[in-house]
PDB file of C-alpha atoms in Angstrom:
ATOM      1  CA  UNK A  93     200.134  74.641  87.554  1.00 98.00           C
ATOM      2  CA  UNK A  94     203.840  74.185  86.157  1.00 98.00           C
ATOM      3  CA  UNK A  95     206.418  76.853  87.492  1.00 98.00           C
ATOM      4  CA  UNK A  96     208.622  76.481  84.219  1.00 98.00           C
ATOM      5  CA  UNK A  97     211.913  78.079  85.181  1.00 97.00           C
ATOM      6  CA  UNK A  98     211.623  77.576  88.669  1.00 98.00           C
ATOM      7  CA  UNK A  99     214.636  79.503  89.887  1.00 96.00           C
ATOM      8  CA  UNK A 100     214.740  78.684  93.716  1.00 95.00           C
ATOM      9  CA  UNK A 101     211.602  78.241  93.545  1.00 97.00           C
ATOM     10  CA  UNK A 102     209.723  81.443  95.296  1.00 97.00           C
ATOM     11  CA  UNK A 103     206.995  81.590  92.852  1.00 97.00           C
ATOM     12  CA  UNK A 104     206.028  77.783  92.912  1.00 98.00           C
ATOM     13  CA  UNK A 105     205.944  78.516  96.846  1.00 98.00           C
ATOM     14  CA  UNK A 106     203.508  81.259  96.927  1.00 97.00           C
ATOM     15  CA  UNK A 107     201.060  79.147  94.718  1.00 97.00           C
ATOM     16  CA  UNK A 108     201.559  76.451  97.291  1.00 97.00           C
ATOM     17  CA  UNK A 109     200.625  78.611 100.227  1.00 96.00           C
ATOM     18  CA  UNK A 110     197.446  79.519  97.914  1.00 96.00           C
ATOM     19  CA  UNK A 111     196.819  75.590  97.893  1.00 96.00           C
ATOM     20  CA  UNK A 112     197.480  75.634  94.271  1.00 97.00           C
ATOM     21  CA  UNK A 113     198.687  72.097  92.496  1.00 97.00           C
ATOM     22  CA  UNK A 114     202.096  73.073  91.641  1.00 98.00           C
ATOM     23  CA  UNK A 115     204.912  70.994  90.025  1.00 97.00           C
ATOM     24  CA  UNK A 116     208.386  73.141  89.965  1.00 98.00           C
ATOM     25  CA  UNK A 117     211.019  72.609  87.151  1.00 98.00           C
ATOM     26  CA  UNK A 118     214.313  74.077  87.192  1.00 98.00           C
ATOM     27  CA  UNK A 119     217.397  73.091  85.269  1.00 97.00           C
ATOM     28  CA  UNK A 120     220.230  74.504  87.764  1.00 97.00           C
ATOM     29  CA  UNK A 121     220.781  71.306  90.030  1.00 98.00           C
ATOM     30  CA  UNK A 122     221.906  74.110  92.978  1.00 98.00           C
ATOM     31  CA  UNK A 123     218.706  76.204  92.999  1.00 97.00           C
ATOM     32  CA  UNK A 124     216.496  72.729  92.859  1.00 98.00           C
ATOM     33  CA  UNK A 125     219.179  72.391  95.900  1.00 98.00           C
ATOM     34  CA  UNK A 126     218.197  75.569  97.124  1.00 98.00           C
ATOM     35  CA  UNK A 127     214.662  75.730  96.678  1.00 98.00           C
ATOM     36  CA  UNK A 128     214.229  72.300  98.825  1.00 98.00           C
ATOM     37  CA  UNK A 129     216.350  73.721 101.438  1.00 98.00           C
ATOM     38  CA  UNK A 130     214.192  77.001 101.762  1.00 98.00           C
ATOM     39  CA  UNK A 131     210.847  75.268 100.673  1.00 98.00           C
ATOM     40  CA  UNK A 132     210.512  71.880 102.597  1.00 97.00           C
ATOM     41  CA  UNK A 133     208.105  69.760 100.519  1.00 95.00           C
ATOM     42  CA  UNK A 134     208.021  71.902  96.979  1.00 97.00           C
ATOM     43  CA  UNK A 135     207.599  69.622  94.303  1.00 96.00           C
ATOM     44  CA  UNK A 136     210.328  70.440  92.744  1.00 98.00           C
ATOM     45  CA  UNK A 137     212.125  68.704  89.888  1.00 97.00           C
ATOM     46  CA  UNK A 138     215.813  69.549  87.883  1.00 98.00           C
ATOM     47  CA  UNK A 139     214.774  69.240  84.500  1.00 97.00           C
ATOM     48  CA  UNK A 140     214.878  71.852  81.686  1.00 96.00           C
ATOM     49  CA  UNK A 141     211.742  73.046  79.805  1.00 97.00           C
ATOM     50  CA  UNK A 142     213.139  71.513  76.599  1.00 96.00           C
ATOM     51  CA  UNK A 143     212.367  68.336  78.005  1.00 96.00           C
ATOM     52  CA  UNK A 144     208.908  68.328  78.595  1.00 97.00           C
ATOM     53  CA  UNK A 145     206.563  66.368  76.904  1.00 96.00           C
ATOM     54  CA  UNK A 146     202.736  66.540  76.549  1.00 96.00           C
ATOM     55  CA  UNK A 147     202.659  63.450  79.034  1.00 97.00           C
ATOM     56  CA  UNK A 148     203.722  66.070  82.021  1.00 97.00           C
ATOM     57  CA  UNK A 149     200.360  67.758  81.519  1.00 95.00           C
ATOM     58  CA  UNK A 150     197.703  68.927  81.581  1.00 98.00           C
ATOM     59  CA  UNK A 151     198.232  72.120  83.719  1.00 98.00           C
ATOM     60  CA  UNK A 152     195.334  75.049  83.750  1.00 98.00           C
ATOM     61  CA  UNK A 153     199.020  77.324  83.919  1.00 98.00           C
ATOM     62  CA  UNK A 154     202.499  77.381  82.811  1.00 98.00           C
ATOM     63  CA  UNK A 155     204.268  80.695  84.746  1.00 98.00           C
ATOM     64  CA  UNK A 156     207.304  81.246  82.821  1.00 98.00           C
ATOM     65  CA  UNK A 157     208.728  84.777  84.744  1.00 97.00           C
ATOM     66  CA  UNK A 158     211.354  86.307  85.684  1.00 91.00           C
ATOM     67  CA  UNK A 159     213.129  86.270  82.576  1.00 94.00           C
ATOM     68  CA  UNK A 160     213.792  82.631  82.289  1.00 96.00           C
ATOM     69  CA  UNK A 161     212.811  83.152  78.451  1.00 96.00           C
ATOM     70  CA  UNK A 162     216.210  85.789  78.055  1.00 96.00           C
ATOM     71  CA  UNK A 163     218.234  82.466  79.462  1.00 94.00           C
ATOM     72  CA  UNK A 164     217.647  80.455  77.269  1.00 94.00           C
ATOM     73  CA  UNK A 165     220.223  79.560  74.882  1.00 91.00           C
ATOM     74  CA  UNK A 166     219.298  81.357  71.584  1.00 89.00           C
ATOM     75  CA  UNK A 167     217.463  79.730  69.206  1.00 94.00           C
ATOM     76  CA  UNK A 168     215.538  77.132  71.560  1.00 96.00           C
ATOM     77  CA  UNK A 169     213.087  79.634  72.511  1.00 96.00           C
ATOM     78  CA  UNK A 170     210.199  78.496  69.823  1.00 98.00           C
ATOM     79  CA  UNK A 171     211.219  74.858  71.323  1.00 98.00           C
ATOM     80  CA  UNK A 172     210.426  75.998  74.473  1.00 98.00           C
ATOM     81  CA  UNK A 173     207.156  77.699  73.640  1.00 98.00           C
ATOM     82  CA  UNK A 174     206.024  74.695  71.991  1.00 98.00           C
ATOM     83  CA  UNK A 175     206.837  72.336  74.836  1.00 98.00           C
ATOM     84  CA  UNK A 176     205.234  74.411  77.219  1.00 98.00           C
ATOM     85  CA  UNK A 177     202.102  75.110  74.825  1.00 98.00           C
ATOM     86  CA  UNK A 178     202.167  71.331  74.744  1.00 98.00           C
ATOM     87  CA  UNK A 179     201.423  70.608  78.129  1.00 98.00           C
ATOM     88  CA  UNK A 180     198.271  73.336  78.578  1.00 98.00           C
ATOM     89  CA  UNK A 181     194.976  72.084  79.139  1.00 96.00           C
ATOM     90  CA  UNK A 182     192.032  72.743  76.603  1.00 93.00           C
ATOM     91  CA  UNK A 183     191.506  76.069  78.387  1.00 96.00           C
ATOM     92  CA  UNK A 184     195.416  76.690  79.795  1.00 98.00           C
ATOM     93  CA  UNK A 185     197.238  79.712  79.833  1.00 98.00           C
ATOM     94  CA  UNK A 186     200.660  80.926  79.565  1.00 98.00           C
ATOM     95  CA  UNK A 187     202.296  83.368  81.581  1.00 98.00           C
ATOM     96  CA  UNK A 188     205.707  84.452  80.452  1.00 98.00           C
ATOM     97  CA  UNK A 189     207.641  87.925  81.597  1.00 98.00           C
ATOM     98  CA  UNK A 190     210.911  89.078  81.139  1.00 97.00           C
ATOM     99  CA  UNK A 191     212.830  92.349  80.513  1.00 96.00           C
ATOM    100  CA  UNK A 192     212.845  93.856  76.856  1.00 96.00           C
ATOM    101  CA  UNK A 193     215.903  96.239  77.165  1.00 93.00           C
ATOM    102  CA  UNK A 194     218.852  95.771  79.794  1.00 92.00           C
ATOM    103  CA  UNK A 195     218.404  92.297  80.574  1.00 90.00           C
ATOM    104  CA  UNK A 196     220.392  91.165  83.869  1.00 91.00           C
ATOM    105  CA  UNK A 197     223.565  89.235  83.124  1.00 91.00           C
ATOM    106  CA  UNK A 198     224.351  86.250  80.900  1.00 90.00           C
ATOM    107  CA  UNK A 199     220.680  86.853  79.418  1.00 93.00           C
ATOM    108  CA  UNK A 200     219.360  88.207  75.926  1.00 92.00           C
ATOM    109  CA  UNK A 201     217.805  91.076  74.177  1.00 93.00           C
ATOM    110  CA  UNK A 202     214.498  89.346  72.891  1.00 95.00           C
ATOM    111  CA  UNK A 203     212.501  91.818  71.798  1.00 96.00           C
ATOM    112  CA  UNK A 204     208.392  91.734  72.283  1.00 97.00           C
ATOM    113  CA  UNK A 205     208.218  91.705  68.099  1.00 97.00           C
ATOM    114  CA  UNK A 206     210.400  88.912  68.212  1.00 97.00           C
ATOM    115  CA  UNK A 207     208.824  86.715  71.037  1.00 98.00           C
ATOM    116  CA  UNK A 208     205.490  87.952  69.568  1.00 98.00           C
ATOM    117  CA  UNK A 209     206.130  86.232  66.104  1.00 98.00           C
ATOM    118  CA  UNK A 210     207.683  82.794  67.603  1.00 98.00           C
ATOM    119  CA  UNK A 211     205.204  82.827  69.832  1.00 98.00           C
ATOM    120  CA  UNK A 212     202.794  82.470  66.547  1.00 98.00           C
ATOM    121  CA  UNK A 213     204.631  80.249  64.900  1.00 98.00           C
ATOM    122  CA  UNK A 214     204.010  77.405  67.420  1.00 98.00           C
ATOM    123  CA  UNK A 215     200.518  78.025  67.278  1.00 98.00           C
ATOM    124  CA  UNK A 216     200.003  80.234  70.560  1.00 98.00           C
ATOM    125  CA  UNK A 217     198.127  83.572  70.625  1.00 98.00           C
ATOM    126  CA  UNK A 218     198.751  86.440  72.813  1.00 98.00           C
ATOM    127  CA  UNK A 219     195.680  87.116  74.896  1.00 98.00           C
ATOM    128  CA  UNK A 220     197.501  90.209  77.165  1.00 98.00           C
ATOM    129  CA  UNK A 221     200.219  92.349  76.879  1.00 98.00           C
ATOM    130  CA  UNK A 222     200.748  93.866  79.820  1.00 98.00           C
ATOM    131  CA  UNK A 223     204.424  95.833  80.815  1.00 97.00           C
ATOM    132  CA  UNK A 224     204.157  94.620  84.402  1.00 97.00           C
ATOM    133  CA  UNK A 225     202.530  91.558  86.654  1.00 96.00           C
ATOM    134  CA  UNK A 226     200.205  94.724  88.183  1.00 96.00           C
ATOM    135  CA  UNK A 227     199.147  94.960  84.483  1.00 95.00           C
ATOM    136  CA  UNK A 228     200.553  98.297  83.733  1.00 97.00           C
ATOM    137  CA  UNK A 229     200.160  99.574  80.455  1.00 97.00           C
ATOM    138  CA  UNK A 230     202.665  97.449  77.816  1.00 97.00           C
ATOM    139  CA  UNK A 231     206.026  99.247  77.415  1.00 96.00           C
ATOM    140  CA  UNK A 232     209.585  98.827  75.791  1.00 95.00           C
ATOM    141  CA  UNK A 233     211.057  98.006  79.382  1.00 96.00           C
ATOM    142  CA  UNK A 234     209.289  94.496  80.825  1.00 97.00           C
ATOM    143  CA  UNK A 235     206.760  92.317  78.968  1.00 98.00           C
ATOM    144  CA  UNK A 236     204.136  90.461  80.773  1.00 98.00           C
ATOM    145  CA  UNK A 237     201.993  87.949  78.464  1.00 98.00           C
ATOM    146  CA  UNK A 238     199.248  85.524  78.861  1.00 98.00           C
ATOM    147  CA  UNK A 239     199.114  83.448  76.151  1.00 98.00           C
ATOM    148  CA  UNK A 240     197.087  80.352  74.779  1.00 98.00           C
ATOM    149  CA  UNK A 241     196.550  77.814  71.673  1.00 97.00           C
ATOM    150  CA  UNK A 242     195.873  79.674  68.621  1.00 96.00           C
ATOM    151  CA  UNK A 243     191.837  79.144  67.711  1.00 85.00           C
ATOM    152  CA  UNK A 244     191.446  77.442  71.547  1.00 66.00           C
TER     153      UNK A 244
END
């Protein structure tokens, strides 16, 4: 699994204690910090999602939550759904979730018609649209997706 977005790494961690394979990437050199300091041992690496190439995978999963898609500077976010498409394994999923209206600071408005159609144009498909990680019915607040290759 690929924790894409890692943040300080909480979400990498839990897969861990589930004895998941888990490589971490995060782009902010002080939650990398962080997330070592908190996490002894998380495989953790500061690199950004833009970077990877289909020689990091194969992962079965790419989790891309808590809004990491909304930081992204505008504009890269069809780069970044092709890099992480990229590294999926013949069967891998996606999971990417962020907030559709009041995003928290410094982040976007991407709305779910928007990430919807550049997630298309990379050749992903949406499998679930979900408006929480319990799988609540899909709203105009939070998005929850699992996606894959389009025709995989």
């Amino acid at each position: 699994m690929l924790d894409a977005g890692a943040g300080m790494g909480r979400v990498a961690a839990a897969l861990v204690q589930r004895e998941h394979d888990v490589v971490a990437i995060e782009p902010d050199g002080a939650l990398v910090e962080q997330a070592r300091e908190t996490y002894p041992g998380l495989p953790i690496e500061e690199r950004n999602i833009l970077d990877l190439s289909p020689d990091d995978g194969p992962f079965d999963l790419v989790v891309c939550v808590g809004n990491v898609i909304v930081y992204l500077a505008e504009g890269t976010e069809r780069t970044a759904l092709a890099a992480m498409r990229d590294v999926l394994g013949e069967r891998g999923r996606i999971l990417v979730g962020f907030h559709l209206q009041d995003p928290p600071p410094h982040a976007r408005v991407y709305t779910a018609a928007e990430f919807e159609a550049d997630v298309a144009s990379v050749g992903l498909r949406v499998d679930l649209r979900a408006g929480s990680y319990e799988l609540h019915p899909a709203n105009d607040t939070y998005g929850v997706w699992i996606l894959s290759r389009a025709g995989g």
